[in-house]
mmCIF file of C-alpha atoms in Angstrom:
data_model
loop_
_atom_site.group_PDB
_atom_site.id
_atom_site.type_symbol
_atom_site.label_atom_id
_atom_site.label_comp_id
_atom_site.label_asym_id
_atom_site.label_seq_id
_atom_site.Cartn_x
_atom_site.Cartn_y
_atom_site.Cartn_z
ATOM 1 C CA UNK A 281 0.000 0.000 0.000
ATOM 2 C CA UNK A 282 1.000 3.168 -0.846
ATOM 3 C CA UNK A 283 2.076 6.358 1.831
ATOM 4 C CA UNK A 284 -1.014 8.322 0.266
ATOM 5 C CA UNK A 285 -2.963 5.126 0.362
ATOM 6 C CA UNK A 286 -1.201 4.663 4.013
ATOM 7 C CA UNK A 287 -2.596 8.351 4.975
ATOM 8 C CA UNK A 288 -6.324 8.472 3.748
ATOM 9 C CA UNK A 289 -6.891 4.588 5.242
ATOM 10 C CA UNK A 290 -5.670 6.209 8.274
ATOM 11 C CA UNK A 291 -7.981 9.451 7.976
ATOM 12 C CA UNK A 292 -11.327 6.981 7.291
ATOM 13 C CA UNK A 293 -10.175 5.497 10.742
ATOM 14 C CA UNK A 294 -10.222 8.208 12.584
ATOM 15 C CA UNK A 295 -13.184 9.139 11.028
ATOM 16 C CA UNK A 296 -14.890 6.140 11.888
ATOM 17 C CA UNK A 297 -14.720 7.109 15.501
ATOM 18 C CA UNK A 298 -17.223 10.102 14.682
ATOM 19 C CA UNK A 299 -19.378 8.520 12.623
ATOM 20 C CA UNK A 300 -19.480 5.309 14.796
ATOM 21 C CA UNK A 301 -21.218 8.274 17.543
ATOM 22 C CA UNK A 302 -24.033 8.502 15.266
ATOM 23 C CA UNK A 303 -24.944 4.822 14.129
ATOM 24 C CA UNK A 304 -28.170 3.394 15.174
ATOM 25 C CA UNK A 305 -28.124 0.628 18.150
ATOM 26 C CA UNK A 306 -28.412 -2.819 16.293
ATOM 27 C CA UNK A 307 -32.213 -3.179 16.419
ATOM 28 C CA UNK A 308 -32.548 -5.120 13.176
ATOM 29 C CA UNK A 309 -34.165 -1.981 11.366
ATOM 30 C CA UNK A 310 -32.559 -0.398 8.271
ATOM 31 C CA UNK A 311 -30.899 3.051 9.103
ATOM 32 C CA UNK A 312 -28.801 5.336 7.362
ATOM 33 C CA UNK A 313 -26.187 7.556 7.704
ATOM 34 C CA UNK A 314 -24.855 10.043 5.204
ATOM 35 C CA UNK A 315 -20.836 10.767 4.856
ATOM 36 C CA UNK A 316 -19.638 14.103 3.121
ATOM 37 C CA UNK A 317 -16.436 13.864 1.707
ATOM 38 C CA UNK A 318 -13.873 15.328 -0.747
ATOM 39 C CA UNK A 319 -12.201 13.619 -4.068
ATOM 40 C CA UNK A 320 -8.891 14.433 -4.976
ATOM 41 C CA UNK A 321 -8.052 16.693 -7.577
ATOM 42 C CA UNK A 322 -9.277 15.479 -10.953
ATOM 43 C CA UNK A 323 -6.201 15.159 -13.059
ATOM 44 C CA UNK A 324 -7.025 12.031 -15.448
ATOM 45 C CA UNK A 325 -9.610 11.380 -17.646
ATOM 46 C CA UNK A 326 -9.629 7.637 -16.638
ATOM 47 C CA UNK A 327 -8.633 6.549 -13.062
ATOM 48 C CA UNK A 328 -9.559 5.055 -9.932
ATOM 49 C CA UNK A 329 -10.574 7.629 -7.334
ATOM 50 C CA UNK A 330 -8.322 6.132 -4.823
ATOM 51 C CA UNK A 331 -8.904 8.765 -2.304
ATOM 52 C CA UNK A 332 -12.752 8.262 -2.080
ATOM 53 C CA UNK A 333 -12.325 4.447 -2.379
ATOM 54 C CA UNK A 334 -9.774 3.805 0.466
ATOM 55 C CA UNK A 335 -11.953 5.769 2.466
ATOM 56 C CA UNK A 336 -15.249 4.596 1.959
ATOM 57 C CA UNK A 337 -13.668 1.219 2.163
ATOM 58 C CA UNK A 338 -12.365 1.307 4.911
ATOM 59 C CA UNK A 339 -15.364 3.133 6.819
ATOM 60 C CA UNK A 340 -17.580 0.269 5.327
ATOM 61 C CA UNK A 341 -14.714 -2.368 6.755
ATOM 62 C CA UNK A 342 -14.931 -1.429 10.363
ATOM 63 C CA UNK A 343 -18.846 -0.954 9.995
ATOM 64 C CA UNK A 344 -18.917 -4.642 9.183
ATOM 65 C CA UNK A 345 -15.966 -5.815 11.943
ATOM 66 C CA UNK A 346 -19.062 -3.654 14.600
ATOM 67 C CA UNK A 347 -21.186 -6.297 13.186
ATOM 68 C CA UNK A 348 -23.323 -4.043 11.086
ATOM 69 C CA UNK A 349 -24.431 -5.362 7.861
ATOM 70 C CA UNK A 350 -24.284 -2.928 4.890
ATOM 71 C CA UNK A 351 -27.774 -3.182 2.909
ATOM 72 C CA UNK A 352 -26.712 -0.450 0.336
ATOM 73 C CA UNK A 353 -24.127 2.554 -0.919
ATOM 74 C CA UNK A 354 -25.645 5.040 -2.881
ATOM 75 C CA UNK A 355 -23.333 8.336 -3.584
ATOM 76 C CA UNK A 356 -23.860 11.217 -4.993
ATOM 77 C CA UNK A 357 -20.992 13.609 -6.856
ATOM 78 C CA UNK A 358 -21.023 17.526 -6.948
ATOM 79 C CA UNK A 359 -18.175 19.618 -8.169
ATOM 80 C CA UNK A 360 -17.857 22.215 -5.409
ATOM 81 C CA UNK A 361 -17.233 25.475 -6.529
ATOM 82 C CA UNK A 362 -17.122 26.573 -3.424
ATOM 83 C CA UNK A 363 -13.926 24.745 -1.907
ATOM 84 C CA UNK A 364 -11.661 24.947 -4.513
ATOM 85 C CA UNK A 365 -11.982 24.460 -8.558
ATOM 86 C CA UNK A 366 -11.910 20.704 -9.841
ATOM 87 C CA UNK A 367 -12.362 18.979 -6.805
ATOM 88 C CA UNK A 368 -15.919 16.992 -6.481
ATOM 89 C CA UNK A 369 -17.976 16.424 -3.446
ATOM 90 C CA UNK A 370 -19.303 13.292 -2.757
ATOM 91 C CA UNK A 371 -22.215 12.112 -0.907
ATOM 92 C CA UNK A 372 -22.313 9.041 0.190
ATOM 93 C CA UNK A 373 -25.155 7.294 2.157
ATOM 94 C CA UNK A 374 -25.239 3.979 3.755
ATOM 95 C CA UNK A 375 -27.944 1.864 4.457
ATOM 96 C CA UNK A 376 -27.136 -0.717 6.881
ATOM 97 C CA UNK A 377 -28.971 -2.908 9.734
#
């Protein structure tokens, strides 16, 4: 694995620890919970978005090692404007029991 790869694995861990605040107690219902993140700059037509995917990845790892099942990932992309020129948003929600 990569140092970059290294770094955002380790940034979707400590990230975990907030979101895990917010999960639902294991009740057997479907819940969601929705992630904001950012991609890395877009600099290639064709690519993985390793960023986004390491993270998510991971986030959905450590749901599953708390015995959480995930149901669904939907996602959602925006280019933000607002943060800084060619970087994207994402949106991510998962549904999990």
């Amino acid at each position: 694995m990569g140092i970059f790869k290294s770094v955002q694995k380790g940034e979707a861990e400590v990230l975990y620890e907030k979101i895990k605040e917010n999960l639902a107690e294991k009740d057997g219902l479907t819940h969601v919970i929705m992630i904001n993140s950012f991609a890395r700059e877009l600099n290639d037509a064709f690519c993985c978005e390793t960023k986004y995917t390491v993270q998510i990845d991971s986030i959905l790892n450590q749901m599953q090692k708390d015995d959480y099942e995930i149901v669904d990932v939907k996602f959602q992309s925006v280019e933000s404007f607002l943060y800084k020129k060619g970087k994207e948003a994402y949106r991510t929600l998962i549904v999990y029991k």
